CSV table of C-alpha atoms in Angstrom, one decimal:
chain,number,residue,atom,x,y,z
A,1,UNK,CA,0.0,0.0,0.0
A,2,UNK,CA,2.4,2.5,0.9
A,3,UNK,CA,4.9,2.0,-2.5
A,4,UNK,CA,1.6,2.3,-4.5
A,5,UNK,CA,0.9,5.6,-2.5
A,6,UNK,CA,4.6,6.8,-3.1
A,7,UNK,CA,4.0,5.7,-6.7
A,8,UNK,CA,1.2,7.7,-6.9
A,9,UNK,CA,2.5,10.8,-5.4
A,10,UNK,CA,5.5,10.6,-7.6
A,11,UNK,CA,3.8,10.5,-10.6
A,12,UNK,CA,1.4,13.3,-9.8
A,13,UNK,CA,4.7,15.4,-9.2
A,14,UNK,CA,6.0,14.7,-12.5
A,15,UNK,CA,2.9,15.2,-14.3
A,16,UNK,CA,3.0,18.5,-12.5
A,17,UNK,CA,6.3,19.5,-13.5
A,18,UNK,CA,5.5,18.5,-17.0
A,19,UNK,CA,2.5,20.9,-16.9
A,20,UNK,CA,4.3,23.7,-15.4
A,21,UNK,CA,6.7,23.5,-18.1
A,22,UNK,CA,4.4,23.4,-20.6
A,23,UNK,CA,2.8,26.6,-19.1
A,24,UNK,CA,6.2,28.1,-18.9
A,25,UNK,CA,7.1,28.0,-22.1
A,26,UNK,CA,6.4,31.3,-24.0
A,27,UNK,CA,4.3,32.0,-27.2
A,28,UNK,CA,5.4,34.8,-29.4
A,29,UNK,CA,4.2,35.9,-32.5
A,30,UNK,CA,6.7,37.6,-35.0
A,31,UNK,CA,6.7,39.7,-37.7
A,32,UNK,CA,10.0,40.3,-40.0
A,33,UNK,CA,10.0,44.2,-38.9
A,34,UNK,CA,9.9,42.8,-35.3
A,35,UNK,CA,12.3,40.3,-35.1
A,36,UNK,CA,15.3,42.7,-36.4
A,37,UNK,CA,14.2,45.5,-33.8
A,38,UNK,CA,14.3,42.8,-31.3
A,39,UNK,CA,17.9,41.7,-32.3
A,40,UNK,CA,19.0,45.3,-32.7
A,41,UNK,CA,17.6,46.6,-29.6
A,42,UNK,CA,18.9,44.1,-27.5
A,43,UNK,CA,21.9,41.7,-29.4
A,44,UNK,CA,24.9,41.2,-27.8
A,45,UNK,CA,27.0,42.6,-30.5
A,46,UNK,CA,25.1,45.5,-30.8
A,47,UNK,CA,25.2,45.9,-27.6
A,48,UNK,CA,28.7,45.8,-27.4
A,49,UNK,CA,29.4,47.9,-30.4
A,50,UNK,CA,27.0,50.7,-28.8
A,51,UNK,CA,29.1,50.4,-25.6
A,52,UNK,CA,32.3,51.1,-27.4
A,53,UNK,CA,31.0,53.8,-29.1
A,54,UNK,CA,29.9,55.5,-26.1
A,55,UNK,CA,33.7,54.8,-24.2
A,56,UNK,CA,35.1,56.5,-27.8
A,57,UNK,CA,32.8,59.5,-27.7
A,58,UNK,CA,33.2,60.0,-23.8
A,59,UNK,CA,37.2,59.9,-24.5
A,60,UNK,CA,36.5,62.1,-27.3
A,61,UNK,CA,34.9,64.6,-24.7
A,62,UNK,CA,37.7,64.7,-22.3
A,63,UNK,CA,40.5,64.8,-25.0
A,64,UNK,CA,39.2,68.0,-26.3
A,65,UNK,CA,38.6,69.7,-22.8
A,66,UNK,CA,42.0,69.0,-22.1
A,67,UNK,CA,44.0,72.3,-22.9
A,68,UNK,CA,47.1,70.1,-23.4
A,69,UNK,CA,46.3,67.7,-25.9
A,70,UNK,CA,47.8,67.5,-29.1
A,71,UNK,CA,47.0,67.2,-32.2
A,72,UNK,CA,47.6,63.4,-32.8
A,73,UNK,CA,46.0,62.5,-29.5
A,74,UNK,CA,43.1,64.4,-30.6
A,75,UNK,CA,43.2,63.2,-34.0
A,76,UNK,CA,43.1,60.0,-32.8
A,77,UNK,CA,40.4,60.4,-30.7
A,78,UNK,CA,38.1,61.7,-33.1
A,79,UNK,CA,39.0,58.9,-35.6
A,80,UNK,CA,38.3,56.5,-33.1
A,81,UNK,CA,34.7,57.7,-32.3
A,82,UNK,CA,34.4,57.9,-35.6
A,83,UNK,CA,35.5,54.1,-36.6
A,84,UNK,CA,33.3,53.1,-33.1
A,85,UNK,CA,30.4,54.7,-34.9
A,86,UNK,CA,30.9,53.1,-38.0
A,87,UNK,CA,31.2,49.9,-36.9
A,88,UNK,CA,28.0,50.3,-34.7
A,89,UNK,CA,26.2,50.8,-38.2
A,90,UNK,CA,27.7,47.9,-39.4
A,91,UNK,CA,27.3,45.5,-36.7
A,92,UNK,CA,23.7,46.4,-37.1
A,93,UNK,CA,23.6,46.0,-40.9
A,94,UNK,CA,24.9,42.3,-40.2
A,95,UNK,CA,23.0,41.2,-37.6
A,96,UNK,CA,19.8,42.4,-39.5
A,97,UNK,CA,21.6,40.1,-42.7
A,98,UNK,CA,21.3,37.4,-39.9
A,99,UNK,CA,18.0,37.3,-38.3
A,100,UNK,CA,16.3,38.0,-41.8
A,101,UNK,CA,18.0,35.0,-43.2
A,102,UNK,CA,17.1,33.1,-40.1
A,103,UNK,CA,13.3,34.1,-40.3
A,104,UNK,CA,12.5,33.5,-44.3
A,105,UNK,CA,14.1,30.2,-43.6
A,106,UNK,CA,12.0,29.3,-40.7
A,107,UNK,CA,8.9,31.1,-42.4
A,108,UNK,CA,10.4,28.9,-45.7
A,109,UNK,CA,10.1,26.0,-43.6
A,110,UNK,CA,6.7,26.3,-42.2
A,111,UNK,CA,5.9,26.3,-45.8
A,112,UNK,CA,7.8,23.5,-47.3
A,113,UNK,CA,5.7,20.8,-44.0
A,114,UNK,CA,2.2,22.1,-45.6
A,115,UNK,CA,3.5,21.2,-49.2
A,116,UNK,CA,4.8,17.8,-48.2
A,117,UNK,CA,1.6,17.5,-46.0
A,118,UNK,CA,0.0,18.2,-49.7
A,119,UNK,CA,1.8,15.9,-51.8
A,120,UNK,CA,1.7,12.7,-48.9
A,121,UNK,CA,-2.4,13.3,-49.5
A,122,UNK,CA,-2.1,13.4,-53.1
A,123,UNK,CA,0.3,10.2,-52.9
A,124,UNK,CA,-2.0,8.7,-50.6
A,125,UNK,CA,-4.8,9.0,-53.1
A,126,UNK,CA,-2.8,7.9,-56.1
A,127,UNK,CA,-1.8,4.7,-54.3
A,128,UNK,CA,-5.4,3.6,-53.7
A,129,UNK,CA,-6.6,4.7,-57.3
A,130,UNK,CA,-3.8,2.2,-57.8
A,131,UNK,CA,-4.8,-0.5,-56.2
A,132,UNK,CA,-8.1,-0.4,-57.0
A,133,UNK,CA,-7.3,-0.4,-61.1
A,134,UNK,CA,-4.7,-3.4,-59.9
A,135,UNK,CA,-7.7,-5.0,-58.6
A,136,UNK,CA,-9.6,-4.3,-61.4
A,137,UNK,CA,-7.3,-5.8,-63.5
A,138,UNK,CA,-6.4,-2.3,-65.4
A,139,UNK,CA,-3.3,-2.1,-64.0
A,140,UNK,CA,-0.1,-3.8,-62.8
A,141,UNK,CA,1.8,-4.3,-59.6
A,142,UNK,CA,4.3,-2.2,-60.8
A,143,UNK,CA,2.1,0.9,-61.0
A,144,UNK,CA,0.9,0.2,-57.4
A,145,UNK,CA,4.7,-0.2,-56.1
A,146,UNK,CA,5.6,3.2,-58.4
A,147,UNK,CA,2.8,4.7,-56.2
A,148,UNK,CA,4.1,3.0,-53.0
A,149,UNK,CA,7.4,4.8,-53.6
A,150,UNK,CA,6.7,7.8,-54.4
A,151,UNK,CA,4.4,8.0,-51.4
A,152,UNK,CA,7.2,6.6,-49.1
A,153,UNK,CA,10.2,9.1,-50.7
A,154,UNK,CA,7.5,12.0,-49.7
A,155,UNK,CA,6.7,10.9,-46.5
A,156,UNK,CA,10.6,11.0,-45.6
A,157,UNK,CA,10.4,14.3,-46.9
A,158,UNK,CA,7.4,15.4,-44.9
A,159,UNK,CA,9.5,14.0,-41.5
A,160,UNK,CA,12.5,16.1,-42.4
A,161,UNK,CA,10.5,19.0,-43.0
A,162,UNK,CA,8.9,18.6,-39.6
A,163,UNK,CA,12.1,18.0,-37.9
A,164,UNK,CA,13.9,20.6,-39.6
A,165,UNK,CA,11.5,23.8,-39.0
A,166,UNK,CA,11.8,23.7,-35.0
A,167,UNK,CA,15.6,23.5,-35.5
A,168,UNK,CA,15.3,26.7,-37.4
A,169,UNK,CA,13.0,28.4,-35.5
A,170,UNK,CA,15.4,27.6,-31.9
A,171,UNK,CA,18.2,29.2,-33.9
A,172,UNK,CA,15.9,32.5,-34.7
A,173,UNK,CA,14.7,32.5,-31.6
A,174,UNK,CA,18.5,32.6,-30.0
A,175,UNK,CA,19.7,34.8,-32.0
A,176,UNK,CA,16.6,37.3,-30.7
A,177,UNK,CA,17.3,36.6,-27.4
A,178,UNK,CA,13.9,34.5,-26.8
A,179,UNK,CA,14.1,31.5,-24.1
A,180,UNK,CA,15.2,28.3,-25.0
A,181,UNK,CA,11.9,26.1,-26.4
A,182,UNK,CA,9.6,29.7,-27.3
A,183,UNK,CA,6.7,28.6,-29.5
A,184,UNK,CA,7.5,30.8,-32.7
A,185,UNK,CA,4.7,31.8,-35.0
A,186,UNK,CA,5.7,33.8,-37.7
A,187,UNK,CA,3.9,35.9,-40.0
A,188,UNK,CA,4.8,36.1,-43.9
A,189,UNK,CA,7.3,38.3,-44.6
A,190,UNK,CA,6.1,41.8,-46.2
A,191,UNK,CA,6.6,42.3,-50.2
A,192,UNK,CA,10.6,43.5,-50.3
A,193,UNK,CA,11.3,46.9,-51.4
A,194,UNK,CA,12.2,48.5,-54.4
A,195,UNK,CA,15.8,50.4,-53.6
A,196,UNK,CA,15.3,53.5,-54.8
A,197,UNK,CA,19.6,54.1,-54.7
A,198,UNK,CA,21.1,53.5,-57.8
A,199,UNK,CA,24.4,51.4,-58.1
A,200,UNK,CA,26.6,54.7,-58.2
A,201,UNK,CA,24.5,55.7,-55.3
A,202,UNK,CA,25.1,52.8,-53.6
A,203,UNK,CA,29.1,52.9,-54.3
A,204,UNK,CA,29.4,56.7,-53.4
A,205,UNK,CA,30.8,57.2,-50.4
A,206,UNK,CA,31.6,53.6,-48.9
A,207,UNK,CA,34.7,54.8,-47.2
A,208,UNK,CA,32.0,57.0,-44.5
A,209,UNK,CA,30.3,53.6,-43.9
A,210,UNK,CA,32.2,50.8,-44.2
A,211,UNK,CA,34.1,50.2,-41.0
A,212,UNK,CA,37.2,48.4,-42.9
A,213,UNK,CA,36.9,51.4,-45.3
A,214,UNK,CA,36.5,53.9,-42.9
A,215,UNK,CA,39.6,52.6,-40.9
A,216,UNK,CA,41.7,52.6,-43.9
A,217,UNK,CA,40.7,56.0,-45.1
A,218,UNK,CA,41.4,57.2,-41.2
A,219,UNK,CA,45.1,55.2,-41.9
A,220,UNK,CA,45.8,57.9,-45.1
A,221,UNK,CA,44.3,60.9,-43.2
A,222,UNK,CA,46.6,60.2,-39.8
A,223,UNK,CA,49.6,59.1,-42.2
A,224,UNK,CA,49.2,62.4,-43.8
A,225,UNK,CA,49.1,64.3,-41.0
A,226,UNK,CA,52.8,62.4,-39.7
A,227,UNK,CA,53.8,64.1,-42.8
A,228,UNK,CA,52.9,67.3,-42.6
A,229,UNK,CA,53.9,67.0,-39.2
A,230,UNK,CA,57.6,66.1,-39.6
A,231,UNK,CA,58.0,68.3,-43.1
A,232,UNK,CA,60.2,70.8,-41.2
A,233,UNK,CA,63.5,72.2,-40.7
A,234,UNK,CA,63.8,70.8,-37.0
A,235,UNK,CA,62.8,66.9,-37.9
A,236,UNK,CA,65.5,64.4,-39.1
A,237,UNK,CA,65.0,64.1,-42.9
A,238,UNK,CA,64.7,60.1,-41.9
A,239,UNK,CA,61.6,60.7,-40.3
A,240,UNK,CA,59.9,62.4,-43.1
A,241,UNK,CA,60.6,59.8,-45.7
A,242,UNK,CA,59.8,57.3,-43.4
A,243,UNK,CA,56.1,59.3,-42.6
A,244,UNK,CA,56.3,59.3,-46.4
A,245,UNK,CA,56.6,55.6,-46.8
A,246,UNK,CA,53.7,55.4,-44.5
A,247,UNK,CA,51.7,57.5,-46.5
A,248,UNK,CA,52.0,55.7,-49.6
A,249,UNK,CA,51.5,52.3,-48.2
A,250,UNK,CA,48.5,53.5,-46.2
A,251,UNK,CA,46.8,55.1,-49.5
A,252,UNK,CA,47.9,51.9,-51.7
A,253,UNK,CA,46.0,49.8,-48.7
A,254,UNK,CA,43.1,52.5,-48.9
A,255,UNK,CA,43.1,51.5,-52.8
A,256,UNK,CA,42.6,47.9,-52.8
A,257,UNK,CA,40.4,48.1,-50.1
A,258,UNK,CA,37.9,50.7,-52.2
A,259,UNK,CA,38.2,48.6,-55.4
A,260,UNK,CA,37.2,45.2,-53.4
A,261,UNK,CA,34.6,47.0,-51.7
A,262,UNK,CA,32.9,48.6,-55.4
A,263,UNK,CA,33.4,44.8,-56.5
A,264,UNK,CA,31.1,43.6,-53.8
A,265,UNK,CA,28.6,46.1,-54.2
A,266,UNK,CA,28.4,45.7,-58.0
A,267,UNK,CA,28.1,41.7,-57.5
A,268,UNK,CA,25.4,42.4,-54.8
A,269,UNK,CA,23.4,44.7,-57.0
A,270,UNK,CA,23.6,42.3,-60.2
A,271,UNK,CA,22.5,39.6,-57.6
A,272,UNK,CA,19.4,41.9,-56.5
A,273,UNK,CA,18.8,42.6,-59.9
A,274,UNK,CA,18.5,38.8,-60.9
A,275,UNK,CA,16.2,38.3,-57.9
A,276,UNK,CA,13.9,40.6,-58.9
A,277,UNK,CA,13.3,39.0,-62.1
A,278,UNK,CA,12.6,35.6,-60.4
A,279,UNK,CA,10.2,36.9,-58.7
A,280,UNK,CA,8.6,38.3,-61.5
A,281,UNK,CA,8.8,34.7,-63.5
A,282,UNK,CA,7.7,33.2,-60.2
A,283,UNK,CA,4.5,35.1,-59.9
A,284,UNK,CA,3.9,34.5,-63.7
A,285,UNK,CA,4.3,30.2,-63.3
A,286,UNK,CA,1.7,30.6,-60.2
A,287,UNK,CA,-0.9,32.5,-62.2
A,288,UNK,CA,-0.3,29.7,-64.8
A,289,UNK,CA,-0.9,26.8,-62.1
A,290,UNK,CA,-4.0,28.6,-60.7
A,291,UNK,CA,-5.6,28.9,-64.3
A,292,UNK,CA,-5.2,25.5,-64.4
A,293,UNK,CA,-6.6,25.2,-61.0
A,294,UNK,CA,-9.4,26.7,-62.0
A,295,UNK,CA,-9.7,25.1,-65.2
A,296,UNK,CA,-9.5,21.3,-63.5
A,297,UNK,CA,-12.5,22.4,-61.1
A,298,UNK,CA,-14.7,23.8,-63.9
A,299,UNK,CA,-14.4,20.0,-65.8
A,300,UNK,CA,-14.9,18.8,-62.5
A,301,UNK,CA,-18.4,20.0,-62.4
A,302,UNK,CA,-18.9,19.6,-66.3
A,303,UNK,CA,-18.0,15.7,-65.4
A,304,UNK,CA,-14.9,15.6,-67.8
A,305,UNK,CA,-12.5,15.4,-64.9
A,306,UNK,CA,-12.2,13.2,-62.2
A,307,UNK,CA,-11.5,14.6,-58.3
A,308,UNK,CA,-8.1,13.1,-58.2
A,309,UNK,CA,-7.3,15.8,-61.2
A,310,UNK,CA,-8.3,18.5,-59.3
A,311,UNK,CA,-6.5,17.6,-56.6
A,312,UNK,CA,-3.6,17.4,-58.5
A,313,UNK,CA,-4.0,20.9,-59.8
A,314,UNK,CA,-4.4,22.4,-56.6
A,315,UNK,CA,-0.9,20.6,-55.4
A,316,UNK,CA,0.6,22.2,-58.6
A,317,UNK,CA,-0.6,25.9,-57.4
A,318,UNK,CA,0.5,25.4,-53.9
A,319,UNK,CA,3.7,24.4,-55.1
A,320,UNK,CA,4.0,27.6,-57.6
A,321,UNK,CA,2.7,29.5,-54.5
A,322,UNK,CA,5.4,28.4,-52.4
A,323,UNK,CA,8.1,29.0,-55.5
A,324,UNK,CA,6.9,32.6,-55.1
A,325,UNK,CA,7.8,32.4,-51.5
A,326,UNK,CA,11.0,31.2,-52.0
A,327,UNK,CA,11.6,33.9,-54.5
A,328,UNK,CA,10.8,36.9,-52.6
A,329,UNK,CA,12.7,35.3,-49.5
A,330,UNK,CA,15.4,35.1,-51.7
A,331,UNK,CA,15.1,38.8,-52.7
A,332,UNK,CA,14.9,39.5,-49.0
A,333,UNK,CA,18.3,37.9,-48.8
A,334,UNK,CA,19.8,40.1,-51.6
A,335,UNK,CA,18.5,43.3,-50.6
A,336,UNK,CA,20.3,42.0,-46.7
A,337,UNK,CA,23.4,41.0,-48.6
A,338,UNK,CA,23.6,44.5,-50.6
A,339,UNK,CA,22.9,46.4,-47.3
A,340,UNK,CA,26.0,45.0,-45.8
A,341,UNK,CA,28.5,45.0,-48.9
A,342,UNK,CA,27.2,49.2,-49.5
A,343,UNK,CA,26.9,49.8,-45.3
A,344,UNK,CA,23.5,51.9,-46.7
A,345,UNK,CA,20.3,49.9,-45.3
A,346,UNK,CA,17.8,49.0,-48.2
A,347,UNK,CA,16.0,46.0,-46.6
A,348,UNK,CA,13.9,49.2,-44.4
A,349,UNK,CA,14.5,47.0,-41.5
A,350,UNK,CA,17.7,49.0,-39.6
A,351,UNK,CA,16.4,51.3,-37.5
């Protein structure tokens, strides 16, 4: 009696504890816009980034209330705050890059366990429209294994899908700062935008926004100054031509830097470009399918085609639906992958 009673009472506990972990663990619901302000209003890297800009500004402050600094400790001082804040607007350029590739996928994968879901019902039906024309002696037992197959290669793919989109989702939810095992619903991602920057737009001025940029352009500017500094009558001629050597080393490092960087951004435009017209070709093949959607229904009720067809046809539309999905995520991704190679934000996420 009493080990049934101690059995009891432990098994109460842990169905309590199950329960109370169940209850503890939080629902939130996410849009794209959301998710990046979370991660950017509370990231560690950003916060980091924010913190160093404020330690650079503050030592900005005191160098020039300080009646004896000089020139190169102020000089320094200003190019640091201005590097910090820089790479501030970069850090946040990147993480955005992150979470928005981190939320079409998860979004992307939401999608892909209704499409399977699709297709294992449409395999289902397939395989007992076989078996009954086996039985009926219109068909063979290879058609019925052919529809076996297929049914079992989507079914696999249905399971990975299922598995995969929580792993997804964990990693989004990480990155945003949510608790380990938050329930995730997100909502579709919003039509990208149209950048209204052109490409010479976009290349002007990279070396005020791009940190690695903005540090080498800071490298020419302070080597400069070393010259100016030491081109005198009182400074050993070695020391100039040695500022000198600096100088040119600093603007040939400056150089290949800008050249990389105009490559990126060119690439990263042509790649934007390119997903823009998949989208376009996207949403053209999904009007197709849904024609035909609408087509395979009519016959339906005229009595020229059978339910299966339909069915069919409907599959076919969700999967040119979910094409478009892809696509637009995929233009998401560009626009994110331009925004970080130009260090000007035209996702309309960065805030």
């Amino acid at each position: 009696m009493t080990r049934t009673l101690t059995r009891s009472v432990a098994l109460l506990l842990t169905l309590g504890l199950s329960l109370a972990a169940s209850a503890s663990a939080q629902a939130v619901s996410l849009s794209l816009e959301s998710a990046v302000t979370r991660a950017l209003a509370s990231g560690p890297d950003v916060t980091t980034a924010r913190a160093n800009l404020q330690k650079a500004q503050a030592n900005l402050k005191a160098v020039q209330a300080d009646p004896t600094s000089i020139i190169t400790t102020l000089t320094q001082a200003q190019q640091d705050a201005a590097a910090q804040a820089a790479t501030l607007d970069g850090t946040k350029l990147n993480i955005a890059q992150t979470v928005l590739g981190q939320y079409v996928g998860a979004f992307e994968a939401a999608g892909r366990v209704n499409l399977n879901a699709a297709q294992v019902a449409l395999d289902e039906r397939n395989l007992a429209i076989a078996r009954a024309r086996l039985q009926a002696r219109v068909a063979t037992q290879l058609d019925v294994n052919r529809a076996q197959t297929s049914l079992n290669q989507n079914r696999q793919e249905l399971a990975d899908a299922r598995a995969q989109q929580p792993v997804l989702e964990a990693q989004l939810a990480r990155t945003i700062g949510l608790p380990t095992g938050t329930d995730l619903t997100l909502s579709a991602p919003p039509a990208p935008p149209k950048p209204t920057l052109t490409l010479a737009g976009l290349q002007s001025g990279l070396d005020k926004r791009l940190p690695s940029l903005v540090q080498a352009a800071q490298g020419v500017s302070f080597a400069n100054l070393q010259v100016t500094l030491a081109d005198n009558d009182y400074t050993p001629v070695r020391t100039l031509q040695d500022a000198r050597t600096s100088l040119a080393n600093a603007q040939r490092s400056l150089d290949d830097a800008a050249r990389a960087s105009n490559t990126q951004v060119r690439d990263a435009y042509r790649s934007l470009s390119d997903a823009q017209e998949r989208v376009a070709l996207a949403r053209q093949s999904s009007a197709n399918a849904q024609t035909s959607l609408t087509q395979a229904q009519a016959r339906l009720k005229a009595g020229t085609a059978a339910a299966v067809e339909v069915q069919q046809a409907q599959v076919q539309a969700q999967q040119s639906a979910f094409v478009v999905i892809q696509a637009q995520n995929n233009l998401w991704r560009a626009l994110a992958a331009l925004s970080t190679a130009s260090g000007n934000d035209v996702t309309g996420l960065v805030r």
